[in-house]
Amino acid sequence: MTITIAHILGPGGAGKSTIGALLSTNFGTPVIDLDTYFIEKFGDISSFIETYGYIVYARKNVLNYRAIVEETLDPTIVVLSSGFMTYPSNLDAGYSELVEEILSNPLSVLLLPSFETEECVALIVHRQLQRSYLDCDREKEEARIRQRLPVFMGFQCKRFLSSASPAELAIEVGGFMTANKRFKSFASLTGTG
């Protein structure tokens, strides 16, 4: 994996897609949202999962990610799907190594609306229930975030609170990325390198 691929990780409702879009606008760097990429190739995610199952979806999503990394021009920011980093470790032969590569990338950032568990769960559930395109209920959404949150909390990458305004958060995340000397091509695009 090339060092000029940056990643935005986090649970659903953490603000990943919003911040990715703002980074693209503010810095002119390509941003690929893995959910959007999946939808363009296979259609509605919920319908796909209902038809083929979650594991088939997860495998396709990992294949999509690998294709993006192989085909994309540098520098690029990839917004990962909410569950991407929490798939079963035996999903495929290289999935665990892929997760480790993403987490060890100095340009991987984690967005969470709070670093306190109960507050984070409440905010994520509230945000997800506001999304009319999602077919979810409070109990299922809360169970999902409670299962995934310990995994996210264990990540050792740079963390940002997504409770700030999206514009402010995009500036913080963009500043973090452009300050990294190993991502010089990104910084040169923004005039900060």
CSV table of C-alpha atoms in Angstrom, one decimal:
chain,number,residue,atom,x,y,z
A,1,MET,CA,0.0,0.0,0.0
A,2,THR,CA,1.3,3.4,-0.9
A,3,ILE,CA,1.9,5.9,1.9
A,4,THR,CA,0.0,8.6,0.0
A,5,ILE,CA,-3.3,6.9,0.6
A,6,ALA,CA,-5.0,8.4,3.7
A,7,HIS,CA,-8.0,6.8,5.5
A,8,ILE,CA,-10.9,8.0,7.4
A,9,LEU,CA,-12.3,5.4,9.8
A,10,GLY,CA,-15.2,5.4,12.2
A,11,PRO,CA,-18.6,4.0,13.0
A,12,GLY,CA,-21.7,5.0,11.0
A,13,GLY,CA,-22.8,8.5,11.9
A,14,ALA,CA,-19.3,9.6,12.9
A,15,GLY,CA,-19.1,12.1,10.1
A,16,LYS,CA,-16.7,10.3,7.8
A,17,SER,CA,-18.5,11.1,4.5
A,18,THR,CA,-19.1,14.7,5.4
A,19,ILE,CA,-15.5,15.3,6.4
A,20,GLY,CA,-14.3,13.4,3.3
A,21,ALA,CA,-16.3,15.7,1.0
A,22,LEU,CA,-15.1,18.8,2.8
A,23,LEU,CA,-11.5,17.7,2.5
A,24,SER,CA,-12.0,17.2,-1.2
A,25,THR,CA,-13.5,20.6,-1.6
A,26,ASN,CA,-11.0,22.4,0.7
A,27,PHE,CA,-7.8,20.7,-0.5
A,28,GLY,CA,-8.7,19.5,-4.0
A,29,THR,CA,-7.5,16.0,-3.2
A,30,PRO,CA,-9.5,13.0,-4.5
A,31,VAL,CA,-11.7,11.4,-1.9
A,32,ILE,CA,-13.2,8.0,-2.6
A,33,ASP,CA,-16.1,6.9,-0.3
A,34,LEU,CA,-16.1,3.1,-0.1
A,35,ASP,CA,-19.9,3.1,0.4
A,36,THR,CA,-20.5,5.2,-2.7
A,37,TYR,CA,-18.1,3.1,-4.7
A,38,PHE,CA,-20.0,-0.1,-3.6
A,39,ILE,CA,-23.4,1.5,-4.5
A,40,GLU,CA,-22.1,2.4,-8.0
A,41,LYS,CA,-21.0,-1.1,-8.6
A,42,PHE,CA,-23.6,-3.2,-6.9
A,43,GLY,CA,-26.6,-1.0,-6.0
A,44,ASP,CA,-28.2,-0.4,-2.6
A,45,ILE,CA,-26.1,-1.9,0.2
A,46,SER,CA,-29.0,-2.9,2.4
A,47,SER,CA,-30.7,-4.8,-0.5
A,48,PHE,CA,-27.4,-6.4,-1.4
A,49,ILE,CA,-26.9,-7.7,2.2
A,50,GLU,CA,-30.5,-8.9,2.3
A,51,THR,CA,-30.0,-10.8,-0.9
A,52,TYR,CA,-26.5,-12.2,-0.5
A,53,GLY,CA,-25.7,-11.9,3.2
A,54,TYR,CA,-23.3,-9.7,5.2
A,55,ILE,CA,-20.2,-11.9,4.6
A,56,VAL,CA,-20.5,-11.7,0.8
A,57,TYR,CA,-21.0,-7.9,1.1
A,58,ALA,CA,-17.9,-7.7,3.3
A,59,ARG,CA,-15.8,-9.7,0.9
A,60,LYS,CA,-16.9,-7.5,-2.0
A,61,ASN,CA,-16.2,-4.4,0.0
A,62,VAL,CA,-12.6,-5.6,0.7
A,63,LEU,CA,-12.1,-6.4,-3.0
A,64,ASN,CA,-13.4,-2.9,-3.8
A,65,TYR,CA,-11.0,-1.4,-1.4
A,66,ARG,CA,-8.1,-3.3,-2.9
A,67,ALA,CA,-9.1,-2.2,-6.4
A,68,ILE,CA,-9.3,1.4,-5.3
A,69,VAL,CA,-5.8,1.3,-3.9
A,70,GLU,CA,-4.4,-0.4,-7.0
A,71,GLU,CA,-6.1,1.9,-9.5
A,72,THR,CA,-6.1,5.3,-7.8
A,73,LEU,CA,-3.7,8.1,-8.4
A,74,ASP,CA,-1.9,9.6,-5.4
A,75,PRO,CA,-2.7,11.3,-3.2
A,76,THR,CA,-6.1,10.0,-2.3
A,77,ILE,CA,-8.3,9.9,0.8
A,78,VAL,CA,-10.4,6.7,1.2
A,79,VAL,CA,-13.4,6.9,3.5
A,80,LEU,CA,-14.0,3.4,4.8
A,81,SER,CA,-17.4,1.9,5.4
A,82,SER,CA,-18.4,1.8,9.0
A,83,GLY,CA,-17.9,-1.9,9.4
A,84,PHE,CA,-14.8,-2.3,7.2
A,85,MET,CA,-12.4,-2.5,10.1
A,86,THR,CA,-14.6,-4.8,12.1
A,87,TYR,CA,-15.2,-7.7,9.7
A,88,PRO,CA,-14.4,-11.2,10.9
A,89,SER,CA,-10.6,-11.7,10.9
A,90,ASN,CA,-10.9,-14.8,8.8
A,91,LEU,CA,-12.9,-13.0,6.1
A,92,ASP,CA,-10.2,-13.8,3.5
A,93,ALA,CA,-6.5,-14.7,3.5
A,94,GLY,CA,-5.2,-11.2,3.7
A,95,TYR,CA,-7.9,-9.3,5.5
A,96,SER,CA,-6.1,-9.2,8.9
A,97,GLU,CA,-2.9,-7.9,7.3
A,98,LEU,CA,-4.9,-5.3,5.4
A,99,VAL,CA,-6.4,-4.0,8.7
A,100,GLU,CA,-2.9,-3.8,10.2
A,101,GLU,CA,-1.6,-1.9,7.2
A,102,ILE,CA,-4.4,0.6,7.4
A,103,LEU,CA,-3.9,1.1,11.2
A,104,SER,CA,-0.2,1.5,10.9
A,105,ASN,CA,-0.6,4.1,8.1
A,106,PRO,CA,0.3,7.4,9.7
A,107,LEU,CA,-2.4,9.0,7.7
A,108,SER,CA,-5.3,6.9,9.0
A,109,VAL,CA,-7.6,9.0,11.2
A,110,LEU,CA,-10.5,7.8,13.4
A,111,LEU,CA,-13.6,10.0,13.8
A,112,LEU,CA,-15.8,9.6,16.9
A,113,PRO,CA,-18.5,11.9,18.2
A,114,SER,CA,-17.3,11.3,21.8
A,115,PHE,CA,-14.5,9.4,23.5
A,116,GLU,CA,-16.9,8.4,26.3
A,117,THR,CA,-18.7,5.1,25.5
A,118,GLU,CA,-22.2,5.9,26.6
A,119,GLU,CA,-22.2,9.4,25.0
A,120,CYS,CA,-20.7,8.0,21.8
A,121,VAL,CA,-23.4,5.3,21.6
A,122,ALA,CA,-26.2,7.8,22.2
A,123,LEU,CA,-24.9,10.2,19.5
A,124,ILE,CA,-24.2,7.5,16.9
A,125,VAL,CA,-27.7,6.0,17.4
A,126,HIS,CA,-29.3,9.4,17.2
A,127,ARG,CA,-27.5,10.3,14.0
A,128,GLN,CA,-28.2,6.9,12.4
A,129,LEU,CA,-31.9,7.1,13.1
A,130,GLN,CA,-32.0,10.5,11.4
A,131,ARG,CA,-31.0,9.0,8.1
A,132,SER,CA,-34.1,8.2,6.1
A,133,TYR,CA,-32.2,6.0,3.7
A,134,LEU,CA,-31.2,3.5,6.4
A,135,ASP,CA,-33.5,0.8,7.4
A,136,CYS,CA,-32.7,0.6,11.1
A,137,ASP,CA,-34.3,0.6,14.4
A,138,ARG,CA,-33.0,1.9,17.8
A,139,GLU,CA,-32.3,-1.6,19.3
A,140,LYS,CA,-30.4,-2.9,16.3
A,141,GLU,CA,-28.4,0.2,15.8
A,142,GLU,CA,-27.5,0.4,19.5
A,143,ALA,CA,-26.5,-3.3,19.5
A,144,ARG,CA,-24.3,-2.7,16.4
A,145,ILE,CA,-22.4,0.3,17.8
A,146,ARG,CA,-22.0,-1.4,21.2
A,147,GLN,CA,-20.4,-4.4,19.4
A,148,ARG,CA,-18.1,-2.3,17.2
A,149,LEU,CA,-17.2,0.6,19.5
A,150,PRO,CA,-14.6,-1.4,21.6
A,151,VAL,CA,-12.8,-2.3,18.4
A,152,PHE,CA,-12.7,1.4,17.3
A,153,MET,CA,-11.6,2.5,20.8
A,154,GLY,CA,-8.7,0.0,20.6
A,155,PHE,CA,-7.3,1.6,17.4
A,156,GLN,CA,-4.0,3.4,17.9
A,157,CYS,CA,-4.4,5.8,15.0
A,158,LYS,CA,-4.9,9.6,15.3
A,159,ARG,CA,-8.3,10.4,16.7
A,160,PHE,CA,-10.6,13.4,16.1
A,161,LEU,CA,-13.8,14.3,17.9
A,162,SER,CA,-16.5,14.7,15.3
A,163,SER,CA,-18.7,16.7,17.6
A,164,ALA,CA,-17.1,19.9,16.3
A,165,SER,CA,-18.5,21.7,13.3
A,166,PRO,CA,-17.8,19.8,10.1
A,167,ALA,CA,-15.9,22.8,8.7
A,168,GLU,CA,-13.6,23.1,11.8
A,169,LEU,CA,-13.1,19.3,11.8
A,170,ALA,CA,-12.1,19.3,8.1
A,171,ILE,CA,-9.5,22.0,8.8
A,172,GLU,CA,-8.1,19.9,11.7
A,173,VAL,CA,-8.0,16.7,9.8
A,174,GLY,CA,-6.6,18.4,6.7
A,175,GLY,CA,-4.0,20.1,8.8
A,176,PHE,CA,-2.9,16.8,10.4
A,177,MET,CA,-2.6,15.2,7.0
A,178,THR,CA,-0.6,18.1,5.4
A,179,ALA,CA,1.7,18.3,8.4
A,180,ASN,CA,2.9,14.7,7.8
A,181,LYS,CA,6.1,14.8,5.8
A,182,ARG,CA,5.4,11.4,4.3
A,183,PHE,CA,2.4,12.8,2.5
A,184,LYS,CA,4.3,15.6,0.6
A,185,SER,CA,2.3,15.3,-2.6
A,186,PHE,CA,-0.9,16.0,-0.6
A,187,ALA,CA,0.8,19.0,1.1
A,188,SER,CA,2.1,20.4,-2.2
A,189,LEU,CA,-1.4,20.4,-3.6
A,190,THR,CA,-2.6,22.5,-0.8
A,191,GLY,CA,0.3,24.9,-0.9
A,192,THR,CA,1.4,23.9,2.6
A,193,GLY,CA,4.2,21.6,1.7
